[in-house]
Amino acid sequence: MIQLAVDDLTLEVRVSSRRKTLEITVDRNGELVIAAPTGTDERLLRDFVIEKRLWIYQKLAEKAERRRQLPHKEYVNGEGFLYLGRSYRLKRVPSETQDAPLKLVAGRFHLREDALADAREHFVRWYSARASDWLTTRVKEHARRMAVEPAGVKVQDLGYRWGSCGKSNRVYFHWKTILLPRHIAEYVVAHELVHLHEPHHTPAFWRRLERAMPDYEQRKGWLARRGIEVEGV
C-alpha cells in the first residue's frame, strides 16, 4: 500500500492504468483514499490534496459527527456550558431583567426566557465575540515574540479544524476554541502563527513551535485526546 502524507493528512494512493483523472474519497472507516492514473507525479498528488483540503476536512468532520454520539445540550436551568475550559451553569431569567439575550453574570450564563427559541444562535454569537477579542489579544502577544506579522484574525466555524492560516497572512480560528482551557487555546494560537513561517508540518515547523512553546507536545497531546470531548452548543 502506498501512502501520501500532506501536512496533517495521510492518504492511501490507489493507481490504475485505466484512470484518467484524480479523485479523493473518504471510505466507510473514515480513511482517505486518492485514486490516480498510473505514473502520476507525487507533486501533482500533493497539489491536488492541498487544493481539495477544505473539502477533505469537511468530509472528515461529517464522518466524525456520524460516528460519535454527543449529548445534546438542553437550555434548562443547571445545564453546563464551557468557557475557557470551565463549565458555567445556565440560569433562565425573566425577559425584563436584562437587556442582552445572553450574559455571563456572577459565574452563570443568564439566558432570557424570550430568547429560548434561538438559544443556540445566541450562544454561538456570544462565544464568537469573546473568541474574537481573546484570540486577537493572544495573537498580538505571541506574534511579537515570534517575529511574525499576521494580517488579521477571523473567527468562524471551521468544521473539523481548530485553526487555519490563510492567504495574505490572515489567521482563522474556530469559535469553539474559546471553549478550550486557556493553555490549550494558546497552543492553537502559537501553532497557526508558526505557519506564517512554515506553511507545512515539516520538522522545521515543529522545531520552530518548540522554540516558541517548549511544552507544546503536552498541549498538542491533550488536544488530540480530549479535543473531541469539547461540546459546543
mmCIF file of C-alpha atoms in Angstrom:
data_model
loop_
_atom_site.group_PDB
_atom_site.id
_atom_site.type_symbol
_atom_site.label_atom_id
_atom_site.label_comp_id
_atom_site.label_asym_id
_atom_site.label_seq_id
_atom_site.Cartn_x
_atom_site.Cartn_y
_atom_site.Cartn_z
ATOM 1 C CA MET A 1 0.000 0.000 0.000
ATOM 2 C CA ILE A 2 1.320 3.432 -0.958
ATOM 3 C CA GLN A 3 0.686 6.278 1.465
ATOM 4 C CA LEU A 4 0.955 10.008 0.889
ATOM 5 C CA ALA A 5 1.393 12.454 3.788
ATOM 6 C CA VAL A 6 0.421 16.094 3.219
ATOM 7 C CA ASP A 7 0.628 18.256 6.336
ATOM 8 C CA ASP A 8 -1.681 16.580 8.881
ATOM 9 C CA LEU A 9 -3.407 14.383 6.288
ATOM 10 C CA THR A 10 -2.429 10.835 5.351
ATOM 11 C CA LEU A 11 -3.944 9.260 2.249
ATOM 12 C CA GLU A 12 -3.803 5.820 0.682
ATOM 13 C CA VAL A 13 -2.829 6.103 -3.001
ATOM 14 C CA ARG A 14 -4.502 3.686 -5.427
ATOM 15 C CA VAL A 15 -3.271 3.794 -9.023
ATOM 16 C CA SER A 16 -4.884 2.439 -12.157
ATOM 17 C CA SER A 17 -3.787 2.430 -15.781
ATOM 18 C CA ARG A 18 -7.414 2.925 -16.820
ATOM 19 C CA ARG A 19 -7.949 6.035 -14.706
ATOM 20 C CA LYS A 20 -7.595 9.414 -16.406
ATOM 21 C CA THR A 21 -8.314 11.816 -13.539
ATOM 22 C CA LEU A 22 -7.558 12.295 -9.829
ATOM 23 C CA GLU A 23 -10.216 11.645 -7.214
ATOM 24 C CA ILE A 24 -10.286 11.741 -3.392
ATOM 25 C CA THR A 25 -12.790 9.743 -1.362
ATOM 26 C CA VAL A 26 -13.381 9.041 2.329
ATOM 27 C CA ASP A 27 -14.125 5.351 2.894
ATOM 28 C CA ARG A 28 -16.517 3.856 5.441
ATOM 29 C CA ASN A 29 -13.845 3.804 8.128
ATOM 30 C CA GLY A 30 -13.012 7.465 7.633
ATOM 31 C CA GLU A 31 -9.772 6.702 5.761
ATOM 32 C CA LEU A 32 -8.711 8.981 2.924
ATOM 33 C CA VAL A 33 -8.117 7.418 -0.484
ATOM 34 C CA ILE A 34 -6.733 9.138 -3.568
ATOM 35 C CA ALA A 35 -7.260 7.391 -6.902
ATOM 36 C CA ALA A 36 -4.758 8.346 -9.598
ATOM 37 C CA PRO A 37 -3.603 7.312 -13.067
ATOM 38 C CA THR A 38 -0.527 5.085 -13.070
ATOM 39 C CA GLY A 39 2.677 7.137 -13.090
ATOM 40 C CA THR A 40 1.192 10.337 -11.646
ATOM 41 C CA ASP A 41 3.945 12.556 -10.260
ATOM 42 C CA GLU A 42 3.888 12.885 -6.442
ATOM 43 C CA ARG A 43 3.981 16.675 -6.712
ATOM 44 C CA LEU A 44 0.716 16.619 -8.661
ATOM 45 C CA LEU A 45 -0.828 14.427 -5.979
ATOM 46 C CA ARG A 46 0.278 16.816 -3.238
ATOM 47 C CA ASP A 47 -1.008 19.864 -5.120
ATOM 48 C CA PHE A 48 -4.343 18.122 -5.661
ATOM 49 C CA VAL A 49 -4.677 17.293 -1.961
ATOM 50 C CA ILE A 50 -3.840 20.878 -0.971
ATOM 51 C CA GLU A 51 -6.415 22.191 -3.450
ATOM 52 C CA LYS A 52 -9.089 19.870 -2.008
ATOM 53 C CA ARG A 53 -8.058 20.316 1.621
ATOM 54 C CA LEU A 54 -11.146 22.247 2.768
ATOM 55 C CA TRP A 55 -13.450 19.632 1.208
ATOM 56 C CA ILE A 56 -11.433 16.862 2.886
ATOM 57 C CA TYR A 57 -11.729 18.452 6.342
ATOM 58 C CA GLN A 58 -15.459 18.930 5.874
ATOM 59 C CA LYS A 59 -15.944 15.290 4.908
ATOM 60 C CA LEU A 60 -13.834 14.059 7.818
ATOM 61 C CA ALA A 61 -15.869 16.227 10.185
ATOM 62 C CA GLU A 62 -19.110 14.793 8.813
ATOM 63 C CA LYS A 63 -17.797 11.250 9.287
ATOM 64 C CA ALA A 64 -16.684 12.012 12.836
ATOM 65 C CA GLU A 65 -20.069 13.511 13.727
ATOM 66 C CA ARG A 66 -21.883 10.453 12.438
ATOM 67 C CA ARG A 67 -19.624 8.078 14.395
ATOM 68 C CA ARG A 68 -19.904 9.728 17.775
ATOM 69 C CA GLN A 69 -22.984 10.322 19.853
ATOM 70 C CA LEU A 70 -22.506 13.525 21.793
ATOM 71 C CA PRO A 71 -25.138 14.512 24.335
ATOM 72 C CA HIS A 72 -27.470 17.251 23.171
ATOM 73 C CA LYS A 73 -27.319 20.498 25.092
ATOM 74 C CA GLU A 74 -30.566 21.418 26.777
ATOM 75 C CA TYR A 75 -31.244 25.025 27.612
ATOM 76 C CA VAL A 76 -32.558 24.287 31.078
ATOM 77 C CA ASN A 77 -31.508 25.581 34.466
ATOM 78 C CA GLY A 78 -28.287 23.914 35.584
ATOM 79 C CA GLU A 79 -27.029 22.819 32.166
ATOM 80 C CA GLY A 80 -23.275 23.401 31.872
ATOM 81 C CA PHE A 81 -21.619 25.405 29.090
ATOM 82 C CA LEU A 82 -17.856 25.688 28.684
ATOM 83 C CA TYR A 83 -15.899 28.934 28.501
ATOM 84 C CA LEU A 84 -12.071 28.811 28.504
ATOM 85 C CA GLY A 85 -12.110 25.323 29.978
ATOM 86 C CA ARG A 86 -14.502 25.989 32.828
ATOM 87 C CA SER A 87 -18.143 24.899 32.949
ATOM 88 C CA TYR A 88 -20.712 27.573 33.784
ATOM 89 C CA ARG A 89 -24.279 26.661 34.688
ATOM 90 C CA LEU A 90 -27.240 28.111 32.837
ATOM 91 C CA LYS A 91 -29.926 30.170 34.508
ATOM 92 C CA ARG A 92 -33.036 31.206 32.610
ATOM 93 C CA VAL A 93 -34.188 34.656 33.630
ATOM 94 C CA PRO A 94 -37.316 36.746 33.026
ATOM 95 C CA SER A 95 -37.182 38.789 29.840
ATOM 96 C CA GLU A 96 -37.432 42.136 31.605
ATOM 97 C CA THR A 97 -34.426 41.535 33.889
ATOM 98 C CA GLN A 98 -31.598 42.025 31.364
ATOM 99 C CA ASP A 99 -31.021 43.878 28.109
ATOM 100 C CA ALA A 100 -28.981 41.274 26.175
ATOM 101 C CA PRO A 101 -30.421 37.834 25.333
ATOM 102 C CA LEU A 102 -27.403 36.099 26.903
ATOM 103 C CA LYS A 103 -24.920 37.231 29.536
ATOM 104 C CA LEU A 104 -22.313 35.683 31.823
ATOM 105 C CA VAL A 105 -23.181 37.028 35.261
ATOM 106 C CA ALA A 106 -21.578 36.067 38.586
ATOM 107 C CA GLY A 107 -20.370 32.719 37.278
ATOM 108 C CA ARG A 108 -23.571 31.778 35.467
ATOM 109 C CA PHE A 109 -24.895 32.124 31.954
ATOM 110 C CA HIS A 110 -28.145 34.084 32.091
ATOM 111 C CA LEU A 111 -30.471 33.382 29.165
ATOM 112 C CA ARG A 112 -33.623 35.441 28.736
ATOM 113 C CA GLU A 113 -36.796 33.369 28.525
ATOM 114 C CA ASP A 114 -37.882 35.143 25.338
ATOM 115 C CA ALA A 115 -34.560 34.154 23.686
ATOM 116 C CA LEU A 116 -35.028 30.439 24.328
ATOM 117 C CA ALA A 117 -36.159 29.596 20.784
ATOM 118 C CA ASP A 118 -32.885 30.940 19.364
ATOM 119 C CA ALA A 119 -30.668 29.919 22.277
ATOM 120 C CA ARG A 120 -28.027 28.181 20.170
ATOM 121 C CA GLU A 121 -27.611 31.187 17.885
ATOM 122 C CA HIS A 122 -27.225 33.463 20.908
ATOM 123 C CA PHE A 123 -24.554 31.182 22.401
ATOM 124 C CA VAL A 124 -22.624 30.936 19.119
ATOM 125 C CA ARG A 125 -22.769 34.721 18.742
ATOM 126 C CA TRP A 126 -21.623 35.232 22.352
ATOM 127 C CA TYR A 127 -18.787 32.716 22.016
ATOM 128 C CA SER A 128 -17.687 34.167 18.664
ATOM 129 C CA ALA A 129 -17.495 37.699 20.056
ATOM 130 C CA ARG A 130 -15.491 36.608 23.110
ATOM 131 C CA ALA A 131 -13.262 34.415 20.951
ATOM 132 C CA SER A 132 -12.528 37.312 18.604
ATOM 133 C CA ASP A 133 -11.456 39.578 21.468
ATOM 134 C CA TRP A 134 -9.488 36.948 23.394
ATOM 135 C CA LEU A 135 -7.751 35.400 20.393
ATOM 136 C CA THR A 136 -6.873 38.760 18.834
ATOM 137 C CA THR A 137 -5.139 39.757 22.078
ATOM 138 C CA ARG A 138 -3.237 36.465 22.267
ATOM 139 C CA VAL A 139 -2.264 36.617 18.599
ATOM 140 C CA LYS A 140 -0.741 40.061 19.121
ATOM 141 C CA GLU A 141 1.186 38.894 22.198
ATOM 142 C CA HIS A 142 2.572 35.754 20.540
ATOM 143 C CA ALA A 143 3.250 37.472 17.228
ATOM 144 C CA ARG A 144 5.594 39.952 18.905
ATOM 145 C CA ARG A 145 7.575 37.125 20.491
ATOM 146 C CA MET A 146 7.623 35.012 17.350
ATOM 147 C CA ALA A 147 8.535 37.837 14.963
ATOM 148 C CA VAL A 148 5.545 37.357 12.666
ATOM 149 C CA GLU A 149 3.014 39.847 11.351
ATOM 150 C CA PRO A 150 -0.432 38.317 10.833
ATOM 151 C CA ALA A 151 -2.715 40.434 8.675
ATOM 152 C CA GLY A 152 -5.713 39.836 10.891
ATOM 153 C CA VAL A 153 -7.752 37.401 12.953
ATOM 154 C CA LYS A 154 -11.077 35.911 11.901
ATOM 155 C CA VAL A 155 -13.333 33.662 13.990
ATOM 156 C CA GLN A 156 -15.783 31.371 12.254
ATOM 157 C CA ASP A 157 -16.996 27.767 12.066
ATOM 158 C CA LEU A 158 -14.055 25.806 10.628
ATOM 159 C CA GLY A 159 -15.726 22.421 10.853
ATOM 160 C CA TYR A 160 -13.007 19.856 11.556
ATOM 161 C CA ARG A 161 -10.216 22.324 12.314
ATOM 162 C CA TRP A 162 -9.368 24.446 15.349
ATOM 163 C CA GLY A 163 -7.393 26.939 13.303
ATOM 164 C CA SER A 164 -6.082 27.726 9.851
ATOM 165 C CA CYS A 165 -3.542 30.051 8.280
ATOM 166 C CA GLY A 166 -4.988 31.555 5.131
ATOM 167 C CA LYS A 167 -3.740 33.612 2.259
ATOM 168 C CA SER A 168 -2.314 37.069 2.894
ATOM 169 C CA ASN A 169 -1.141 36.018 6.389
ATOM 170 C CA ARG A 170 -4.601 36.073 7.943
ATOM 171 C CA VAL A 171 -5.200 33.536 10.722
ATOM 172 C CA TYR A 172 -8.545 31.842 11.302
ATOM 173 C CA PHE A 173 -9.904 30.135 14.418
ATOM 174 C CA HIS A 174 -12.967 28.040 15.127
ATOM 175 C CA TRP A 175 -15.296 29.807 17.555
ATOM 176 C CA LYS A 176 -15.144 26.665 19.719
ATOM 177 C CA THR A 177 -11.510 27.484 20.513
ATOM 178 C CA ILE A 178 -12.840 29.739 23.276
ATOM 179 C CA LEU A 179 -14.306 26.632 24.965
ATOM 180 C CA LEU A 180 -10.852 25.076 25.430
ATOM 181 C CA PRO A 181 -8.716 25.565 28.543
ATOM 182 C CA ARG A 182 -6.596 28.693 28.247
ATOM 183 C CA HIS A 183 -3.269 26.919 27.812
ATOM 184 C CA ILE A 184 -4.699 24.700 25.051
ATOM 185 C CA ALA A 185 -6.230 27.651 23.222
ATOM 186 C CA GLU A 186 -2.808 29.344 23.472
ATOM 187 C CA TYR A 187 -1.309 26.287 21.742
ATOM 188 C CA VAL A 188 -3.787 26.665 18.863
ATOM 189 C CA VAL A 189 -2.713 30.308 18.513
ATOM 190 C CA ALA A 190 1.012 29.525 18.513
ATOM 191 C CA HIS A 191 0.511 26.636 16.087
ATOM 192 C CA GLU A 192 -1.194 28.827 13.495
ATOM 193 C CA LEU A 193 1.338 31.635 13.868
ATOM 194 C CA VAL A 194 4.217 29.242 13.165
ATOM 195 C CA HIS A 195 2.508 28.545 9.845
ATOM 196 C CA LEU A 196 3.347 32.125 8.851
ATOM 197 C CA HIS A 197 6.972 30.954 8.824
ATOM 198 C CA GLU A 198 6.485 27.303 7.866
ATOM 199 C CA PRO A 199 3.392 26.509 5.741
ATOM 200 C CA HIS A 200 3.599 22.740 6.228
ATOM 201 C CA HIS A 201 4.127 20.392 9.175
ATOM 202 C CA THR A 202 7.769 19.731 8.394
ATOM 203 C CA PRO A 203 10.453 19.047 11.042
ATOM 204 C CA ALA A 204 11.342 22.747 10.751
ATOM 205 C CA PHE A 205 7.758 23.630 11.691
ATOM 206 C CA TRP A 206 7.855 21.590 14.902
ATOM 207 C CA ARG A 207 11.299 22.896 15.850
ATOM 208 C CA ARG A 208 10.093 26.468 15.487
ATOM 209 C CA LEU A 209 6.956 25.702 17.511
ATOM 210 C CA GLU A 210 9.072 24.136 20.257
ATOM 211 C CA ARG A 211 11.166 27.300 20.483
ATOM 212 C CA ALA A 212 8.018 29.382 20.845
ATOM 213 C CA MET A 213 6.278 26.943 23.214
ATOM 214 C CA PRO A 214 8.658 24.380 24.783
ATOM 215 C CA ASP A 215 5.820 22.236 26.214
ATOM 216 C CA TYR A 216 3.805 22.201 23.000
ATOM 217 C CA GLU A 217 3.818 18.383 22.830
ATOM 218 C CA GLN A 218 1.856 18.093 26.081
ATOM 219 C CA ARG A 219 -0.668 20.657 24.875
ATOM 220 C CA LYS A 220 -0.895 19.041 21.450
ATOM 221 C CA GLY A 221 -1.439 15.654 23.090
ATOM 222 C CA TRP A 222 -4.249 17.000 25.280
ATOM 223 C CA LEU A 223 -5.988 18.458 22.227
ATOM 224 C CA ALA A 224 -5.646 15.202 20.276
ATOM 225 C CA ARG A 225 -7.002 13.107 23.150
ATOM 226 C CA ARG A 226 -9.670 15.350 24.584
ATOM 227 C CA GLY A 227 -10.500 17.978 21.983
ATOM 228 C CA ILE A 228 -13.351 15.842 20.681
ATOM 229 C CA GLU A 229 -14.920 15.975 24.155
ATOM 230 C CA VAL A 230 -15.311 19.746 23.953
ATOM 231 C CA GLU A 231 -19.013 20.222 23.430
ATOM 232 C CA GLY A 232 -20.356 23.256 21.703
ATOM 233 C CA VAL A 233 -23.987 24.255 21.872
#
